[in-house]
mmCIF file of C-alpha atoms in Angstrom:
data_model
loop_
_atom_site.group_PDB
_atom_site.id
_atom_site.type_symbol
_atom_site.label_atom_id
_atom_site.label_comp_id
_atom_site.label_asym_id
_atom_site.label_seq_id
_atom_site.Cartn_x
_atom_site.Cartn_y
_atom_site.Cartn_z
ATOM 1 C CA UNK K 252 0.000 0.000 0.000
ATOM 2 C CA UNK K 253 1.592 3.663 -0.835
ATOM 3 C CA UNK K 254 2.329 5.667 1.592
ATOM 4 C CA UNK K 255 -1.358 7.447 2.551
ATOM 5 C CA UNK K 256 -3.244 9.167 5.416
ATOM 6 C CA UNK K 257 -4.482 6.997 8.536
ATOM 7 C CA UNK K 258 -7.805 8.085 6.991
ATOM 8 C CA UNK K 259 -7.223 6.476 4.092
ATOM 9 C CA UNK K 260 -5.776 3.189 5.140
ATOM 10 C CA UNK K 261 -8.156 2.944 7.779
ATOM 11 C CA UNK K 262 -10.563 2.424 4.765
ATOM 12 C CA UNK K 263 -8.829 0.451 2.772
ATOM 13 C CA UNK K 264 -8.440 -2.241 5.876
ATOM 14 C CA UNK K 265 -12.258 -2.116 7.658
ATOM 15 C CA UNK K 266 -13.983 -1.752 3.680
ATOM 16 C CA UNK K 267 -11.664 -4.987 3.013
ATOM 17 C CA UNK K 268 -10.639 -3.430 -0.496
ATOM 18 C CA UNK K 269 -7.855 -5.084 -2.736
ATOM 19 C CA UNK K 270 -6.526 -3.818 -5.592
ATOM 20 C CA UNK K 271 -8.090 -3.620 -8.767
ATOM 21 C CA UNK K 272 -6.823 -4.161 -12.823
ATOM 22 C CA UNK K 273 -7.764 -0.550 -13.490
ATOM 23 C CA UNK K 274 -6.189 1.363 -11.079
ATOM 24 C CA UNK K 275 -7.418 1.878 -6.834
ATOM 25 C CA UNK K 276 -8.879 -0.385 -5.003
ATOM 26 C CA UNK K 277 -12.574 -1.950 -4.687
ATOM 27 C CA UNK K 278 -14.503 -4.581 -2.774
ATOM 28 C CA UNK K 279 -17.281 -6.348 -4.226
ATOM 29 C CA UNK K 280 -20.449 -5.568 -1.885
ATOM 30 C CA UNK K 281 -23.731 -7.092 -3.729
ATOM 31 C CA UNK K 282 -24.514 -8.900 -6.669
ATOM 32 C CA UNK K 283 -27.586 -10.715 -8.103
ATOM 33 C CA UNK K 284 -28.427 -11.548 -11.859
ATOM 34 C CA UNK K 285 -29.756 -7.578 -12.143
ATOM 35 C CA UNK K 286 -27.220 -6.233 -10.632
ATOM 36 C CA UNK K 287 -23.597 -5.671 -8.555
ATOM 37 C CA UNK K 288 -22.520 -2.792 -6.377
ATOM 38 C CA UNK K 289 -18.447 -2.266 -5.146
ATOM 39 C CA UNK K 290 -16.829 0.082 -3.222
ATOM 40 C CA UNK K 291 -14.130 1.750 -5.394
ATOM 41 C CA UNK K 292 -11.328 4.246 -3.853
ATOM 42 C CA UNK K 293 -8.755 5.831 -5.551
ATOM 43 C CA UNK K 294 -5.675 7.539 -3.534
ATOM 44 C CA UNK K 295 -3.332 9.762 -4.265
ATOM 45 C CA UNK K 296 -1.911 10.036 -8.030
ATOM 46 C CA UNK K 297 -3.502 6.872 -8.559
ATOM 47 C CA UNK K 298 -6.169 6.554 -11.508
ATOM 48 C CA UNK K 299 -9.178 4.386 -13.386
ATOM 49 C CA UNK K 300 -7.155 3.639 -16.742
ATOM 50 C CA UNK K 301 -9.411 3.834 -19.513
ATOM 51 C CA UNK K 302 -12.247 0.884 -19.941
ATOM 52 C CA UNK K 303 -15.271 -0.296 -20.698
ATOM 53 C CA UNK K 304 -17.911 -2.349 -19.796
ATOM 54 C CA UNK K 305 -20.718 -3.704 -21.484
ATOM 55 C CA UNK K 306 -23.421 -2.355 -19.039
ATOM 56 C CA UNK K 307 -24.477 0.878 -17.267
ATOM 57 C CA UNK K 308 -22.545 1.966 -14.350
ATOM 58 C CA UNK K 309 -23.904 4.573 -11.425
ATOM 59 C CA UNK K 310 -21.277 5.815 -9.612
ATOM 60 C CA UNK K 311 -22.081 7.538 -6.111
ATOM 61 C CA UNK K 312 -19.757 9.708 -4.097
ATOM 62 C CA UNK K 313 -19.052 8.297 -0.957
ATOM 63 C CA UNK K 314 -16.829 10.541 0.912
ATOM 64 C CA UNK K 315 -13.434 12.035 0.687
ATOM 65 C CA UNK K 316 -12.254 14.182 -2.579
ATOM 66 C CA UNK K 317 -14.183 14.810 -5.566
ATOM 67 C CA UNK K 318 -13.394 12.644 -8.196
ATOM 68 C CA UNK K 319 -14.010 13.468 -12.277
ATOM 69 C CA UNK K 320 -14.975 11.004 -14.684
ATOM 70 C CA UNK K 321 -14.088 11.009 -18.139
ATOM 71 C CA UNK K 322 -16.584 10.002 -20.640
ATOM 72 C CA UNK K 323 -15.518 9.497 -24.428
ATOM 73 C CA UNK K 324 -19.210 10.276 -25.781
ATOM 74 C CA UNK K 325 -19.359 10.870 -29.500
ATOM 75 C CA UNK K 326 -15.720 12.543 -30.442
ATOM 76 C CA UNK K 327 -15.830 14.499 -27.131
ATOM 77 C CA UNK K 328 -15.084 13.929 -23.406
ATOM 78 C CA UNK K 329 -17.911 14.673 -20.819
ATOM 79 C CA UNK K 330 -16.522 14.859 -17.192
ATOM 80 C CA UNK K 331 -18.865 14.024 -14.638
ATOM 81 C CA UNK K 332 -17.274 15.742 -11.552
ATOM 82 C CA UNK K 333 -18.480 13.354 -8.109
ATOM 83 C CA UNK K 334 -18.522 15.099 -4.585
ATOM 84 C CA UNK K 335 -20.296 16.748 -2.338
ATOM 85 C CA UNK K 336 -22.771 19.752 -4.099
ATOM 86 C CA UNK K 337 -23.579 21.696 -0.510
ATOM 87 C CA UNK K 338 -19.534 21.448 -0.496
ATOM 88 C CA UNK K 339 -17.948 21.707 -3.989
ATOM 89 C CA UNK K 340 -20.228 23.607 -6.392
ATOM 90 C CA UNK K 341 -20.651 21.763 -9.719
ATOM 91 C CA UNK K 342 -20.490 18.652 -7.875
ATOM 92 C CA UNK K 343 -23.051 15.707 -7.580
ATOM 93 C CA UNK K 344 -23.770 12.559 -5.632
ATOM 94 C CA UNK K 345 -24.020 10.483 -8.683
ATOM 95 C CA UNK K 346 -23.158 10.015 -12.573
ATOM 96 C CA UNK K 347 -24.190 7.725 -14.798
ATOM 97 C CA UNK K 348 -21.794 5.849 -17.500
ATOM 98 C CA UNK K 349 -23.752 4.279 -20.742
ATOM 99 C CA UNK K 350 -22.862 0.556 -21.474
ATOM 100 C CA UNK K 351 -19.951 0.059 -24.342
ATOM 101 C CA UNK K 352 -18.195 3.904 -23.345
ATOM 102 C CA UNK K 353 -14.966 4.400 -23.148
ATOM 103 C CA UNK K 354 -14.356 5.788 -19.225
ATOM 104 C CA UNK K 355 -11.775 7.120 -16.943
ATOM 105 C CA UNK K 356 -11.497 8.390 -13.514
ATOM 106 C CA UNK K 357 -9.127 10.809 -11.305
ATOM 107 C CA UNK K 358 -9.553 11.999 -7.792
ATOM 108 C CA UNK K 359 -9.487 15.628 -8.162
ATOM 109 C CA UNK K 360 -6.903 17.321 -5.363
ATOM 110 C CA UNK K 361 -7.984 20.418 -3.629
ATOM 111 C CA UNK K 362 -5.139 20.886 -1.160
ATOM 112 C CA UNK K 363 -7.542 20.014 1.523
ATOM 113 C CA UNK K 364 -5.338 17.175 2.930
ATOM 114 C CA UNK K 365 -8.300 14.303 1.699
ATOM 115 C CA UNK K 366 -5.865 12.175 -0.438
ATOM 116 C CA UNK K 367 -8.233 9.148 -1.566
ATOM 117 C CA UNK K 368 -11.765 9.568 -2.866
ATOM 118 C CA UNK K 369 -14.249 6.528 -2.338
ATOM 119 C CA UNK K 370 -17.201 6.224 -4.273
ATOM 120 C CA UNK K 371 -19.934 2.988 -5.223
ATOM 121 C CA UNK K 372 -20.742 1.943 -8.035
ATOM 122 C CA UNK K 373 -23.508 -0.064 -9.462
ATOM 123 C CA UNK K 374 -23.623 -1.917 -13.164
ATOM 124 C CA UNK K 375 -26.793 -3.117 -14.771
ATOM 125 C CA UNK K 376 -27.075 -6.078 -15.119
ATOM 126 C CA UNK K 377 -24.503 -7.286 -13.434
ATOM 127 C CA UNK K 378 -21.302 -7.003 -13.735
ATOM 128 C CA UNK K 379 -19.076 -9.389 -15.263
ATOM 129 C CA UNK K 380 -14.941 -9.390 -15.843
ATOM 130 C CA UNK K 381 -15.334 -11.106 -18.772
ATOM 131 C CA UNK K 382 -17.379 -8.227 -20.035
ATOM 132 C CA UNK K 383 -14.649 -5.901 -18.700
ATOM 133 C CA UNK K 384 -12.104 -4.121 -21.380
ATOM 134 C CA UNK K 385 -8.915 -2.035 -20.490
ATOM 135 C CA UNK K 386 -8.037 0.221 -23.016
ATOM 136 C CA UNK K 387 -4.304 0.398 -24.392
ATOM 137 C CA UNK K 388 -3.057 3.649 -25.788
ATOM 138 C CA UNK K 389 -3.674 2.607 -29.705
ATOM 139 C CA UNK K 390 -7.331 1.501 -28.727
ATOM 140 C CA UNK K 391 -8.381 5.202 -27.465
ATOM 141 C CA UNK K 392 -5.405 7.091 -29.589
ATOM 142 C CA UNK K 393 -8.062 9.402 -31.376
ATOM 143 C CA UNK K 394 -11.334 8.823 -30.257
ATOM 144 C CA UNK K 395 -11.653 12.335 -29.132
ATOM 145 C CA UNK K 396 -9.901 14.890 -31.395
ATOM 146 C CA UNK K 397 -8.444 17.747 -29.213
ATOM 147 C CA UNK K 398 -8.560 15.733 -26.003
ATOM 148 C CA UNK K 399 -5.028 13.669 -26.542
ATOM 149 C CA UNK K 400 -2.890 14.891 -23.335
ATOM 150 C CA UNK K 401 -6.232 13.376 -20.940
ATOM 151 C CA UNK K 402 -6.399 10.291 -23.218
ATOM 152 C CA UNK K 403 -2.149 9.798 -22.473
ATOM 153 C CA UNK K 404 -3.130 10.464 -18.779
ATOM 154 C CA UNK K 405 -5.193 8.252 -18.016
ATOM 155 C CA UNK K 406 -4.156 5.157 -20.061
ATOM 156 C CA UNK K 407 -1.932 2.029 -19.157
#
């Protein structure tokens, strides 16, 4: 585990989170033939590499930083910015990814000492790995024009 806050690791340990393939950490919390719900934290620098899945994904802001995802929708990026509203203006509790889009996600650092940002997330139907797609570099090279320094950022 990098080196992070006793706020952070204190998570990480009574959530019962382990690493995932994209980047942060996550624990499996529910799932039935509908549906699955995780815990997902990211801390520090680290990142959600760009991916896709083949179903819709709500994500829901949990506590700690905001975090922004990245959306590849059509050419463009939309960036869904999670947090607090009554906090961080132009912040919600929730965001919604559509099934088969290319996504990303960064914790967004304020300088207000929070170094991780834990959020849920829920796919339906249920999620599956096999379903699950990490982007390389060449897959996401130029699916948004104009957007190439975020796409280098965020990919593994």
């Amino acid at each position: 585990m990098p080196d992070l806050s006793p706020a952070a690791t204190q998570l990480i340990r009574s959530l019962d989170l382990k690493p995932h393939p994209e980047g942060g950490y996550y624990r499996e919390t529910y799932r039935s033939a509908p549906s699955t719900a995780i815990y997902y934290m990211l801390c520090g620098n680290d990142y959600s590499a760009w991916h896709r899945i083949r179903s819709d994904e709500l994500w829901h802001f949990h506590a700690g930083s905001p975090l922004d995802v990245h959306v590849i929708v059509d050419g463009s990026i939309v960036t869904h910015r999670l947090g607090d509203p009554l906090r961080r203006p132009g912040a919600a509790f929730q965001a919604m990814v559509p099934a088969s889009h290319w996504f990303a996600a960064e914790r967004v650092d304020l300088g207000d000492g929070a170094d991780f940002a834990l959020v849920g997330c829920t796919v339906a139907p249920a999620f599956q790995f096999s379903e699950f797609e990490l982007a390389d570099l060449d897959t996401i090279a130029g699916l948004a024009p104009g957007h190439d320094a975020l796409l280098h950022r965020l990919a593994r």
